[in-house]
Amino acid sequence: MNHYLEFEKPLAEIEGKAEELRAMARTNEDVDLEKEALALDKKAAQMLQDLYKDLTPWRKCQVARHPNRPHCKDYIEALFSEYTPLAGDRNFAEDDAVMGGLARLGDRAVVVIGHEKGADTKSRLHHNFGMARPEGYRKAIRLMDMADRFGLPVVTLIDTPGAYPGKGAEERGQSEAIARSTEKCLQIGVPLVSVVIGEGGSGGAVAFATANRVAMLEHSVYSVISPEGCASILWKDAEKMRDAAEALRLTAQDLHKLGVIDRIIPELQGGAQRNRTQMMETVGKNIDTMIDELSGFSPKKLVAMRRQKFLDIGSKGLAA
């Protein structure tokens, strides 16, 4: 069942009418309504193209949060074979908001780490809506250490509204864990590639995305704070999130111009949520290409390139 965003309501009406006509034809074989239904399909396809042709930053936020977009678990199941999940931070607990383990991408052994939001109410609660606690970041550090020890490339899939802001997380050192994870990203001497598949929120995303190559899906977002949070702080009004989304420069297109990310992965018409299988295949090919680009460099060179990449951010300026 399709889930329609607020700005897609006119599209929902047209596609709903087309389905009604087909349902009527199925119940009454003497009625031929296929021609009318096809005309509505054509109209819906054109409307879908028009809606997604030039999305505003706020609409991109809505698409990035679409519940039907492929999540980390979907990508792991579709792209990686022999996935062996590794749990726990060896200190406090297992964090279900962060998935990670050993896997194969084609014939290549890798370590994959990512945020998992969940697909329904039960799984979203189980995975804490993709908001990691300190133990999630410490688990990621443990996995990156292991990858470095055995010379395995690291792939991270970013999809989080931000690190979990709860009292317990702060008591267990949330900010320190994020900082340590970011530091570990800068230290490992193996290729590190990151893909923002949905939301890249705040330090919770940076902790996994301080990589040699950072890619974003065309309709994903990556920002220091959510538009709602920004609007609440600056204007004391969360309803000004549209203005905040414009000001934050959080789209893949803006961030590519500013040098924050390295590549944009195009989404098919209507976003990743309408073409899940093709989208995951495209992401897999891009991950493979990015690892290939880095495979010839020594550990020392990989670390130096990664550090310089982040030191250079901001050199293009906001006028880009």
PDB file of C-alpha atoms in Angstrom:
ATOM      1  CA  MET A   1       0.000   0.000   0.000  1.00  0.00           C
ATOM      2  CA  ASN A   2       1.385   3.367  -1.065  1.00  0.00           C
ATOM      3  CA  HIS A   3       2.023   6.017   1.565  1.00  0.00           C
ATOM      4  CA  TYR A   4       1.509   9.513   0.185  1.00  0.00           C
ATOM      5  CA  LEU A   5       3.227  12.612   1.510  1.00  0.00           C
ATOM      6  CA  GLU A   6       1.340  15.856   2.066  1.00  0.00           C
ATOM      7  CA  PHE A   7       2.400  17.382  -1.261  1.00  0.00           C
ATOM      8  CA  GLU A   8       1.498  14.134  -3.085  1.00  0.00           C
ATOM      9  CA  LYS A   9      -2.233  14.273  -2.213  1.00  0.00           C
ATOM     10  CA  PRO A  10      -3.344  15.304  -5.745  1.00  0.00           C
ATOM     11  CA  LEU A  11      -1.359  12.345  -7.083  1.00  0.00           C
ATOM     12  CA  ALA A  12      -3.035  10.051  -4.545  1.00  0.00           C
ATOM     13  CA  GLU A  13      -6.475  11.090  -5.819  1.00  0.00           C
ATOM     14  CA  ILE A  14      -5.623  10.316  -9.443  1.00  0.00           C
ATOM     15  CA  GLU A  15      -3.970   6.976  -8.692  1.00  0.00           C
ATOM     16  CA  GLY A  16      -6.889   6.122  -6.395  1.00  0.00           C
ATOM     17  CA  LYS A  17      -9.420   6.819  -9.163  1.00  0.00           C
ATOM     18  CA  ALA A  18      -7.467   4.627 -11.594  1.00  0.00           C
ATOM     19  CA  GLU A  19      -7.497   1.774  -9.086  1.00  0.00           C
ATOM     20  CA  GLU A  20     -11.252   2.265  -8.495  1.00  0.00           C
ATOM     21  CA  LEU A  21     -11.918   1.921 -12.227  1.00  0.00           C
ATOM     22  CA  ARG A  22      -9.896  -1.294 -12.384  1.00  0.00           C
ATOM     23  CA  ALA A  23     -11.693  -2.647  -9.311  1.00  0.00           C
ATOM     24  CA  MET A  24     -15.051  -1.936 -10.980  1.00  0.00           C
ATOM     25  CA  ALA A  25     -13.895  -3.716 -14.136  1.00  0.00           C
ATOM     26  CA  ARG A  26     -12.817  -6.759 -12.102  1.00  0.00           C
ATOM     27  CA  THR A  27     -16.244  -7.065 -10.463  1.00  0.00           C
ATOM     28  CA  ASN A  28     -18.176  -6.535 -13.707  1.00  0.00           C
ATOM     29  CA  GLU A  29     -16.683  -8.246 -16.759  1.00  0.00           C
ATOM     30  CA  ASP A  30     -19.136  -6.495 -19.086  1.00  0.00           C
ATOM     31  CA  VAL A  31     -17.598  -3.085 -18.285  1.00  0.00           C
ATOM     32  CA  ASP A  32     -14.371  -2.101 -20.042  1.00  0.00           C
ATOM     33  CA  LEU A  33     -12.717   0.783 -18.210  1.00  0.00           C
ATOM     34  CA  GLU A  34      -9.096   0.042 -19.060  1.00  0.00           C
ATOM     35  CA  LYS A  35      -8.841   2.950 -21.513  1.00  0.00           C
ATOM     36  CA  GLU A  36      -9.983   5.456 -18.863  1.00  0.00           C
ATOM     37  CA  ALA A  37      -7.671   3.899 -16.280  1.00  0.00           C
ATOM     38  CA  LEU A  38      -4.689   4.150 -18.658  1.00  0.00           C
ATOM     39  CA  ALA A  39      -5.482   7.818 -19.261  1.00  0.00           C
ATOM     40  CA  LEU A  40      -5.403   8.409 -15.499  1.00  0.00           C
ATOM     41  CA  ASP A  41      -2.119   6.470 -15.263  1.00  0.00           C
ATOM     42  CA  LYS A  42      -0.603   8.749 -17.873  1.00  0.00           C
ATOM     43  CA  LYS A  43      -1.848  11.831 -16.031  1.00  0.00           C
ATOM     44  CA  ALA A  44      -0.463  10.469 -12.729  1.00  0.00           C
ATOM     45  CA  ALA A  45       2.956   9.762 -14.303  1.00  0.00           C
ATOM     46  CA  GLN A  46       3.160  13.343 -15.586  1.00  0.00           C
ATOM     47  CA  MET A  47       2.112  14.741 -12.211  1.00  0.00           C
ATOM     48  CA  LEU A  48       4.721  12.579 -10.447  1.00  0.00           C
ATOM     49  CA  GLN A  49       7.393  13.934 -12.789  1.00  0.00           C
ATOM     50  CA  ASP A  50       6.274  17.529 -12.171  1.00  0.00           C
ATOM     51  CA  LEU A  51       6.174  17.085  -8.373  1.00  0.00           C
ATOM     52  CA  TYR A  52       9.711  15.655  -8.187  1.00  0.00           C
ATOM     53  CA  LYS A  53      11.278  17.832 -10.863  1.00  0.00           C
ATOM     54  CA  ASP A  54      12.197  20.661  -8.502  1.00  0.00           C
ATOM     55  CA  LEU A  55      11.576  19.705  -4.866  1.00  0.00           C
ATOM     56  CA  THR A  56      12.008  22.387  -2.207  1.00  0.00           C
ATOM     57  CA  PRO A  57      14.389  21.594   0.688  1.00  0.00           C
ATOM     58  CA  TRP A  58      11.449  20.975   3.020  1.00  0.00           C
ATOM     59  CA  ARG A  59       9.838  18.550   0.581  1.00  0.00           C
ATOM     60  CA  LYS A  60      13.176  16.752   0.278  1.00  0.00           C
ATOM     61  CA  CYS A  61      13.121  16.374   4.077  1.00  0.00           C
ATOM     62  CA  GLN A  62       9.702  14.758   3.800  1.00  0.00           C
ATOM     63  CA  VAL A  63      10.869  12.390   1.059  1.00  0.00           C
ATOM     64  CA  ALA A  64      14.032  11.513   3.022  1.00  0.00           C
ATOM     65  CA  ARG A  65      11.805  10.501   5.963  1.00  0.00           C
ATOM     66  CA  HIS A  66       9.339   8.524   3.839  1.00  0.00           C
ATOM     67  CA  PRO A  67       8.510   5.319   5.751  1.00  0.00           C
ATOM     68  CA  ASN A  68       8.659   3.202   2.574  1.00  0.00           C
ATOM     69  CA  ARG A  69      12.212   4.175   1.620  1.00  0.00           C
ATOM     70  CA  PRO A  70      14.659   1.254   1.847  1.00  0.00           C
ATOM     71  CA  HIS A  71      16.353   1.219   5.243  1.00  0.00           C
ATOM     72  CA  CYS A  72      19.727  -0.138   6.349  1.00  0.00           C
ATOM     73  CA  LYS A  73      18.373  -3.665   6.876  1.00  0.00           C
ATOM     74  CA  ASP A  74      16.918  -3.676   3.352  1.00  0.00           C
ATOM     75  CA  TYR A  75      20.232  -2.625   1.817  1.00  0.00           C
ATOM     76  CA  ILE A  76      22.158  -5.240   3.783  1.00  0.00           C
ATOM     77  CA  GLU A  77      19.756  -8.006   2.725  1.00  0.00           C
ATOM     78  CA  ALA A  78      19.783  -6.888  -0.921  1.00  0.00           C
ATOM     79  CA  LEU A  79      23.458  -6.049  -1.464  1.00  0.00           C
ATOM     80  CA  PHE A  80      25.545  -8.079   0.983  1.00  0.00           C
ATOM     81  CA  SER A  81      25.974 -11.820   1.240  1.00  0.00           C
ATOM     82  CA  GLU A  82      27.227 -13.862   4.208  1.00  0.00           C
ATOM     83  CA  TYR A  83      26.226 -11.037   6.552  1.00  0.00           C
ATOM     84  CA  THR A  84      27.246 -11.926  10.109  1.00  0.00           C
ATOM     85  CA  PRO A  85      25.886  -9.413  12.639  1.00  0.00           C
ATOM     86  CA  LEU A  86      28.154  -8.515  15.534  1.00  0.00           C
ATOM     87  CA  ALA A  87      26.452  -7.200  18.662  1.00  0.00           C
ATOM     88  CA  GLY A  88      27.322  -5.209  21.744  1.00  0.00           C
ATOM     89  CA  ASP A  89      29.945  -2.657  22.735  1.00  0.00           C
ATOM     90  CA  ARG A  90      31.652  -5.025  25.241  1.00  0.00           C
ATOM     91  CA  ASN A  91      30.924  -2.432  27.897  1.00  0.00           C
ATOM     92  CA  PHE A  92      27.239  -1.786  28.518  1.00  0.00           C
ATOM     93  CA  ALA A  93      24.702  -3.213  26.060  1.00  0.00           C
ATOM     94  CA  GLU A  94      23.602  -3.914  22.509  1.00  0.00           C
ATOM     95  CA  ASP A  95      22.064  -0.936  20.665  1.00  0.00           C
ATOM     96  CA  ASP A  96      19.460  -2.017  18.128  1.00  0.00           C
ATOM     97  CA  ALA A  97      19.507   1.410  16.449  1.00  0.00           C
ATOM     98  CA  VAL A  98      22.877   0.457  14.924  1.00  0.00           C
ATOM     99  CA  MET A  99      23.385  -2.612  12.733  1.00  0.00           C
ATOM    100  CA  GLY A 100      26.843  -3.876  11.931  1.00  0.00           C
ATOM    101  CA  GLY A 101      28.894  -6.881  11.062  1.00  0.00           C
ATOM    102  CA  LEU A 102      31.015  -8.782   8.559  1.00  0.00           C
ATOM    103  CA  ALA A 103      29.709  -9.285   5.040  1.00  0.00           C
ATOM    104  CA  ARG A 104      30.616  -9.660   1.397  1.00  0.00           C
ATOM    105  CA  LEU A 105      29.875  -7.097  -1.300  1.00  0.00           C
ATOM    106  CA  GLY A 106      30.211  -9.255  -4.374  1.00  0.00           C
ATOM    107  CA  ASP A 107      33.519 -11.072  -3.824  1.00  0.00           C
ATOM    108  CA  ARG A 108      34.872  -8.375  -1.495  1.00  0.00           C
ATOM    109  CA  ALA A 109      34.915  -8.888   2.283  1.00  0.00           C
ATOM    110  CA  VAL A 110      33.809  -5.732   4.124  1.00  0.00           C
ATOM    111  CA  VAL A 111      32.527  -4.462   7.438  1.00  0.00           C
ATOM    112  CA  VAL A 112      29.119  -2.783   7.101  1.00  0.00           C
ATOM    113  CA  ILE A 113      27.649  -0.445   9.739  1.00  0.00           C
ATOM    114  CA  GLY A 114      24.427   1.541   9.593  1.00  0.00           C
ATOM    115  CA  HIS A 115      21.468   3.118  11.349  1.00  0.00           C
ATOM    116  CA  GLU A 116      18.238   1.132  11.253  1.00  0.00           C
ATOM    117  CA  LYS A 117      14.936   3.003  11.759  1.00  0.00           C
ATOM    118  CA  GLY A 118      12.494   0.109  11.472  1.00  0.00           C
ATOM    119  CA  ALA A 119       9.616  -0.457   9.061  1.00  0.00           C
ATOM    120  CA  ASP A 120       6.516  -0.513  11.295  1.00  0.00           C
ATOM    121  CA  THR A 121       5.516   0.690  14.754  1.00  0.00           C
ATOM    122  CA  LYS A 122       6.878  -2.368  16.580  1.00  0.00           C
ATOM    123  CA  SER A 123      10.235  -2.393  14.764  1.00  0.00           C
ATOM    124  CA  ARG A 124      10.611   1.396  15.000  1.00  0.00           C
ATOM    125  CA  LEU A 125      10.264   1.202  18.759  1.00  0.00           C
ATOM    126  CA  HIS A 126      12.690  -1.738  18.840  1.00  0.00           C
ATOM    127  CA  HIS A 127      15.272   0.213  16.811  1.00  0.00           C
ATOM    128  CA  ASN A 128      14.561   3.505  18.640  1.00  0.00           C
ATOM    129  CA  PHE A 129      13.717   5.202  15.324  1.00  0.00           C
ATOM    130  CA  GLY A 130      17.366   4.985  14.271  1.00  0.00           C
ATOM    131  CA  MET A 131      18.582   7.196  17.137  1.00  0.00           C
ATOM    132  CA  ALA A 132      21.719   5.608  18.535  1.00  0.00           C
ATOM    133  CA  ARG A 133      22.778   5.590  22.179  1.00  0.00           C
ATOM    134  CA  PRO A 134      26.438   5.670  23.328  1.00  0.00           C
ATOM    135  CA  GLU A 135      26.694   1.895  23.143  1.00  0.00           C
ATOM    136  CA  GLY A 136      25.759   2.057  19.449  1.00  0.00           C
ATOM    137  CA  TYR A 137      28.681   4.342  18.669  1.00  0.00           C
ATOM    138  CA  ARG A 138      31.016   2.246  20.836  1.00  0.00           C
ATOM    139  CA  LYS A 139      29.909  -0.858  18.947  1.00  0.00           C
ATOM    140  CA  ALA A 140      30.751   0.942  15.694  1.00  0.00           C
ATOM    141  CA  ILE A 141      34.198   1.820  17.079  1.00  0.00           C
ATOM    142  CA  ARG A 142      34.773  -1.845  17.919  1.00  0.00           C
ATOM    143  CA  LEU A 143      33.800  -2.892  14.385  1.00  0.00           C
ATOM    144  CA  MET A 144      35.997  -0.235  12.763  1.00  0.00           C
ATOM    145  CA  ASP A 145      38.933  -1.379  14.921  1.00  0.00           C
ATOM    146  CA  MET A 146      38.368  -4.927  13.728  1.00  0.00           C
ATOM    147  CA  ALA A 147      38.153  -3.808  10.083  1.00  0.00           C
ATOM    148  CA  ASP A 148      41.428  -1.930  10.456  1.00  0.00           C
ATOM    149  CA  ARG A 149      43.116  -4.944  12.039  1.00  0.00           C
ATOM    150  CA  PHE A 150      42.121  -7.278   9.205  1.00  0.00           C
ATOM    151  CA  GLY A 151      42.379  -4.778   6.337  1.00  0.00           C
ATOM    152  CA  LEU A 152      38.674  -4.764   5.457  1.00  0.00           C
ATOM    153  CA  PRO A 153      36.965  -1.771   3.818  1.00  0.00           C
ATOM    154  CA  VAL A 154      34.225  -0.168   5.908  1.00  0.00           C
ATOM    155  CA  VAL A 155      30.821   0.756   4.446  1.00  0.00           C
ATOM    156  CA  THR A 156      28.468   2.941   6.510  1.00  0.00           C
ATOM    157  CA  LEU A 157      24.802   3.594   5.715  1.00  0.00           C
ATOM    158  CA  ILE A 158      23.485   6.788   7.301  1.00  0.00           C
ATOM    159  CA  ASP A 159      19.807   7.191   8.175  1.00  0.00           C
ATOM    160  CA  THR A 160      19.162   8.873  11.511  1.00  0.00           C
ATOM    161  CA  PRO A 161      17.354  11.983  12.780  1.00  0.00           C
ATOM    162  CA  GLY A 162      20.240  12.333  15.255  1.00  0.00           C
ATOM    163  CA  ALA A 163      21.773  10.726  18.312  1.00  0.00           C
ATOM    164  CA  TYR A 164      19.322   9.782  21.071  1.00  0.00           C
ATOM    165  CA  PRO A 165      18.975  12.753  23.483  1.00  0.00           C
ATOM    166  CA  GLY A 166      17.656  10.828  26.490  1.00  0.00           C
ATOM    167  CA  LYS A 167      18.855  11.207  30.073  1.00  0.00           C
ATOM    168  CA  GLY A 168      20.401   7.736  30.209  1.00  0.00           C
ATOM    169  CA  ALA A 169      22.350   8.317  27.001  1.00  0.00           C
ATOM    170  CA  GLU A 170      23.776  11.565  28.356  1.00  0.00           C
ATOM    171  CA  GLU A 171      24.709   9.870  31.639  1.00  0.00           C
ATOM    172  CA  ARG A 172      26.619   7.193  29.716  1.00  0.00           C
ATOM    173  CA  GLY A 173      28.625   9.745  27.728  1.00  0.00           C
ATOM    174  CA  GLN A 174      26.735  10.362  24.499  1.00  0.00           C
ATOM    175  CA  SER A 175      28.875  13.280  23.301  1.00  0.00           C
ATOM    176  CA  GLU A 176      32.120  11.484  24.183  1.00  0.00           C
ATOM    177  CA  ALA A 177      30.999   8.354  22.296  1.00  0.00           C
ATOM    178  CA  ILE A 178      30.134  10.401  19.187  1.00  0.00           C
ATOM    179  CA  ALA A 179      33.490  12.173  19.337  1.00  0.00           C
ATOM    180  CA  ARG A 180      35.363   8.866  19.752  1.00  0.00           C
ATOM    181  CA  SER A 181      33.519   7.355  16.802  1.00  0.00           C
ATOM    182  CA  THR A 182      34.350  10.378  14.634  1.00  0.00           C
ATOM    183  CA  GLU A 183      37.971  10.137  15.757  1.00  0.00           C
ATOM    184  CA  LYS A 184      38.074   6.429  14.906  1.00  0.00           C
ATOM    185  CA  CYS A 185      36.792   7.200  11.394  1.00  0.00           C
ATOM    186  CA  LEU A 186      39.780   9.505  10.960  1.00  0.00           C
ATOM    187  CA  GLN A 187      42.273   6.917  12.236  1.00  0.00           C
ATOM    188  CA  ILE A 188      41.569   3.654  10.423  1.00  0.00           C
ATOM    189  CA  GLY A 189      43.891   2.796   7.547  1.00  0.00           C
ATOM    190  CA  VAL A 190      41.312   1.096   5.308  1.00  0.00           C
ATOM    191  CA  PRO A 191      38.910   2.526   2.699  1.00  0.00           C
ATOM    192  CA  LEU A 192      35.866   4.081   4.404  1.00  0.00           C
ATOM    193  CA  VAL A 193      32.828   4.961   2.288  1.00  0.00           C
ATOM    194  CA  SER A 194      29.516   6.368   3.516  1.00  0.00           C
ATOM    195  CA  VAL A 195      26.114   6.743   1.888  1.00  0.00           C
ATOM    196  CA  VAL A 196      23.342   8.931   3.301  1.00  0.00           C
ATOM    197  CA  ILE A 197      20.283   6.857   2.365  1.00  0.00           C
ATOM    198  CA  GLY A 198      17.681   9.006   4.150  1.00  0.00           C
ATOM    199  CA  GLU A 199      18.302  11.474   6.951  1.00  0.00           C
ATOM    200  CA  GLY A 200      21.777  12.466   8.063  1.00  0.00           C
ATOM    201  CA  GLY A 201      21.104  14.199  11.335  1.00  0.00           C
ATOM    202  CA  SER A 202      23.694  16.052  13.406  1.00  0.00           C
ATOM    203  CA  GLY A 203      26.687  14.411  15.108  1.00  0.00           C
ATOM    204  CA  GLY A 204      24.813  11.128  15.048  1.00  0.00           C
ATOM    205  CA  ALA A 205      25.474  11.007  11.304  1.00  0.00           C
ATOM    206  CA  VAL A 206      28.961  12.563  11.312  1.00  0.00           C
ATOM    207  CA  ALA A 207      30.131   9.828  13.708  1.00  0.00           C
ATOM    208  CA  PHE A 208      29.725   7.295  10.865  1.00  0.00           C
ATOM    209  CA  ALA A 209      30.238   9.572   7.855  1.00  0.00           C
ATOM    210  CA  THR A 210      33.728  10.996   8.400  1.00  0.00           C
ATOM    211  CA  ALA A 211      34.785   8.974   5.371  1.00  0.00           C
ATOM    212  CA  ASN A 212      37.073   8.995   2.342  1.00  0.00           C
ATOM    213  CA  ARG A 213      34.013   9.090   0.113  1.00  0.00           C
ATOM    214  CA  VAL A 214      30.609  10.433   1.168  1.00  0.00           C
ATOM    215  CA  ALA A 215      27.654   9.952  -1.160  1.00  0.00           C
ATOM    216  CA  MET A 216      24.029  11.023  -0.795  1.00  0.00           C
ATOM    217  CA  LEU A 217      20.897   9.794  -2.463  1.00  0.00           C
ATOM    218  CA  GLU A 218      19.351  12.551  -4.571  1.00  0.00           C
ATOM    219  CA  HIS A 219      16.449  13.197  -2.184  1.00  0.00           C
ATOM    220  CA  SER A 220      18.264  12.566   1.107  1.00  0.00           C
ATOM    221  CA  VAL A 221      19.239  15.324   3.563  1.00  0.00           C
ATOM    222  CA  TYR A 222      22.295  15.915   5.760  1.00  0.00           C
ATOM    223  CA  SER A 223      22.422  18.708   8.323  1.00  0.00           C
ATOM    224  CA  VAL A 224      23.710  19.825  11.706  1.00  0.00           C
ATOM    225  CA  ILE A 225      20.165  19.920  13.110  1.00  0.00           C
ATOM    226  CA  SER A 226      16.655  19.075  11.928  1.00  0.00           C
ATOM    227  CA  PRO A 227      14.644  21.928  10.357  1.00  0.00           C
ATOM    228  CA  GLU A 228      12.129  21.697  13.206  1.00  0.00           C
ATOM    229  CA  GLY A 229      14.862  21.934  15.839  1.00  0.00           C
ATOM    230  CA  CYS A 230      16.529  24.828  14.048  1.00  0.00           C
ATOM    231  CA  ALA A 231      13.220  26.722  13.773  1.00  0.00           C
ATOM    232  CA  SER A 232      12.477  26.149  17.473  1.00  0.00           C
ATOM    233  CA  ILE A 233      15.841  27.616  18.472  1.00  0.00           C
ATOM    234  CA  LEU A 234      16.039  30.540  16.050  1.00  0.00           C
ATOM    235  CA  TRP A 235      12.398  31.613  15.820  1.00  0.00           C
ATOM    236  CA  LYS A 236      10.859  29.827  18.842  1.00  0.00           C
ATOM    237  CA  ASP A 237       8.404  28.355  16.355  1.00  0.00           C
ATOM    238  CA  ALA A 238       8.771  24.838  14.929  1.00  0.00           C
ATOM    239  CA  GLU A 239       6.253  25.746  12.195  1.00  0.00           C
ATOM    240  CA  LYS A 240       8.964  27.800  10.513  1.00  0.00           C
ATOM    241  CA  MET A 241      10.697  24.541   9.515  1.00  0.00           C
ATOM    242  CA  ARG A 242      10.318  25.385   5.814  1.00  0.00           C
ATOM    243  CA  ASP A 243      12.401  28.539   6.265  1.00  0.00           C
ATOM    244  CA  ALA A 244      14.913  26.599   8.344  1.00  0.00           C
ATOM    245  CA  ALA A 245      15.224  23.893   5.674  1.00  0.00           C
ATOM    246  CA  GLU A 246      16.057  26.585   3.100  1.00  0.00           C
ATOM    247  CA  ALA A 247      18.668  28.195   5.359  1.00  0.00           C
ATOM    248  CA  LEU A 248      20.393  24.969   6.413  1.00  0.00           C
ATOM    249  CA  ARG A 249      21.533  24.043   2.884  1.00  0.00           C
ATOM    250  CA  LEU A 250      20.804  20.414   3.706  1.00  0.00           C
ATOM    251  CA  THR A 251      20.086  18.985   0.248  1.00  0.00           C
ATOM    252  CA  ALA A 252      22.492  16.741  -1.637  1.00  0.00           C
ATOM    253  CA  GLN A 253      22.745  19.347  -4.389  1.00  0.00           C
ATOM    254  CA  ASP A 254      23.784  22.149  -2.001  1.00  0.00           C
ATOM    255  CA  LEU A 255      26.224  19.948  -0.098  1.00  0.00           C
ATOM    256  CA  HIS A 256      27.879  18.747  -3.297  1.00  0.00           C
ATOM    257  CA  LYS A 257      28.429  22.357  -4.365  1.00  0.00           C
ATOM    258  CA  LEU A 258      29.932  23.127  -0.958  1.00  0.00           C
ATOM    259  CA  GLY A 259      32.298  20.148  -1.084  1.00  0.00           C
ATOM    260  CA  VAL A 260      30.774  18.388   1.927  1.00  0.00           C
ATOM    261  CA  ILE A 261      29.912  15.271  -0.107  1.00  0.00           C
ATOM    262  CA  ASP A 262      31.625  13.658  -3.091  1.00  0.00           C
ATOM    263  CA  ARG A 263      28.780  12.356  -5.218  1.00  0.00           C
ATOM    264  CA  ILE A 264      25.004  12.353  -5.625  1.00  0.00           C
ATOM    265  CA  ILE A 265      23.323   9.032  -6.398  1.00  0.00           C
ATOM    266  CA  PRO A 266      20.287   9.728  -8.644  1.00  0.00           C
ATOM    267  CA  GLU A 267      16.909   8.377  -7.586  1.00  0.00           C
ATOM    268  CA  LEU A 268      14.392   7.079 -10.085  1.00  0.00           C
ATOM    269  CA  GLN A 269      11.133   8.923 -10.700  1.00  0.00           C
ATOM    270  CA  GLY A 270       9.166   9.381  -7.481  1.00  0.00           C
ATOM    271  CA  GLY A 271      12.058   8.656  -5.123  1.00  0.00           C
ATOM    272  CA  ALA A 272      13.657   5.532  -3.678  1.00  0.00           C
ATOM    273  CA  GLN A 273      10.369   4.501  -2.049  1.00  0.00           C
ATOM    274  CA  ARG A 274       8.751   3.839  -5.462  1.00  0.00           C
ATOM    275  CA  ASN A 275      11.700   1.938  -6.944  1.00  0.00           C
ATOM    276  CA  ARG A 276      13.231   0.110  -4.003  1.00  0.00           C
ATOM    277  CA  THR A 277      14.939  -2.768  -5.847  1.00  0.00           C
ATOM    278  CA  GLN A 278      16.493  -0.591  -8.563  1.00  0.00           C
ATOM    279  CA  MET A 279      17.570   1.988  -5.979  1.00  0.00           C
ATOM    280  CA  MET A 280      19.370  -0.575  -3.862  1.00  0.00           C
ATOM    281  CA  GLU A 281      21.142  -2.002  -6.920  1.00  0.00           C
ATOM    282  CA  THR A 282      22.293   1.502  -7.906  1.00  0.00           C
ATOM    283  CA  VAL A 283      23.612   2.188  -4.407  1.00  0.00           C
ATOM    284  CA  GLY A 284      25.493  -1.127  -4.455  1.00  0.00           C
ATOM    285  CA  LYS A 285      27.222  -0.246  -7.734  1.00  0.00           C
ATOM    286  CA  ASN A 286      28.216   3.173  -6.360  1.00  0.00           C
ATOM    287  CA  ILE A 287      29.631   1.655  -3.160  1.00  0.00           C
ATOM    288  CA  ASP A 288      31.655  -0.814  -5.227  1.00  0.00           C
ATOM    289  CA  THR A 289      32.982   2.008  -7.439  1.00  0.00           C
ATOM    290  CA  MET A 290      33.974   4.157  -4.455  1.00  0.00           C
ATOM    291  CA  ILE A 291      35.874   1.288  -2.818  1.00  0.00           C
ATOM    292  CA  ASP A 292      37.631   0.582  -6.125  1.00  0.00           C
ATOM    293  CA  GLU A 293      38.736   4.240  -6.285  1.00  0.00           C
ATOM    294  CA  LEU A 294      40.438   3.843  -2.902  1.00  0.00           C
ATOM    295  CA  SER A 295      41.821   0.320  -3.147  1.00  0.00           C
ATOM    296  CA  GLY A 296      45.244   1.291  -4.491  1.00  0.00           C
ATOM    297  CA  PHE A 297      46.248   3.588  -1.632  1.00  0.00           C
ATOM    298  CA  SER A 298      48.365   2.708   1.398  1.00  0.00           C
ATOM    299  CA  PRO A 299      46.851   2.940   4.915  1.00  0.00           C
ATOM    300  CA  LYS A 300      48.912   6.062   5.625  1.00  0.00           C
ATOM    301  CA  LYS A 301      47.722   7.726   2.424  1.00  0.00           C
ATOM    302  CA  LEU A 302      44.062   6.844   3.102  1.00  0.00           C
ATOM    303  CA  VAL A 303      44.240   8.453   6.547  1.00  0.00           C
ATOM    304  CA  ALA A 304      45.982  11.561   5.182  1.00  0.00           C
ATOM    305  CA  MET A 305      43.433  11.938   2.338  1.00  0.00           C
ATOM    306  CA  ARG A 306      40.513  11.551   4.732  1.00  0.00           C
ATOM    307  CA  ARG A 307      41.840  14.138   7.171  1.00  0.00           C
ATOM    308  CA  GLN A 308      42.605  16.609   4.385  1.00  0.00           C
ATOM    309  CA  LYS A 309      39.144  16.146   2.901  1.00  0.00           C
ATOM    310  CA  PHE A 310      37.529  17.370   6.117  1.00  0.00           C
ATOM    311  CA  LEU A 311      40.061  20.140   6.675  1.00  0.00           C
ATOM    312  CA  ASP A 312      39.166  21.450   3.215  1.00  0.00           C
ATOM    313  CA  ILE A 313      35.412  21.636   3.920  1.00  0.00           C
ATOM    314  CA  GLY A 314      34.329  25.261   3.900  1.00  0.00           C
ATOM    315  CA  SER A 315      36.969  26.388   1.411  1.00  0.00           C
ATOM    316  CA  LYS A 316      34.332  26.734  -1.319  1.00  0.00           C
ATOM    317  CA  GLY A 317      32.266  29.108   0.794  1.00  0.00           C
ATOM    318  CA  LEU A 318      28.524  29.629   1.097  1.00  0.00           C
ATOM    319  CA  ALA A 319      28.474  31.664  -2.116  1.00  0.00           C
ATOM    320  CA  ALA A 320      29.018  28.479  -4.150  1.00  0.00           C
TER     321      ALA A 320
END
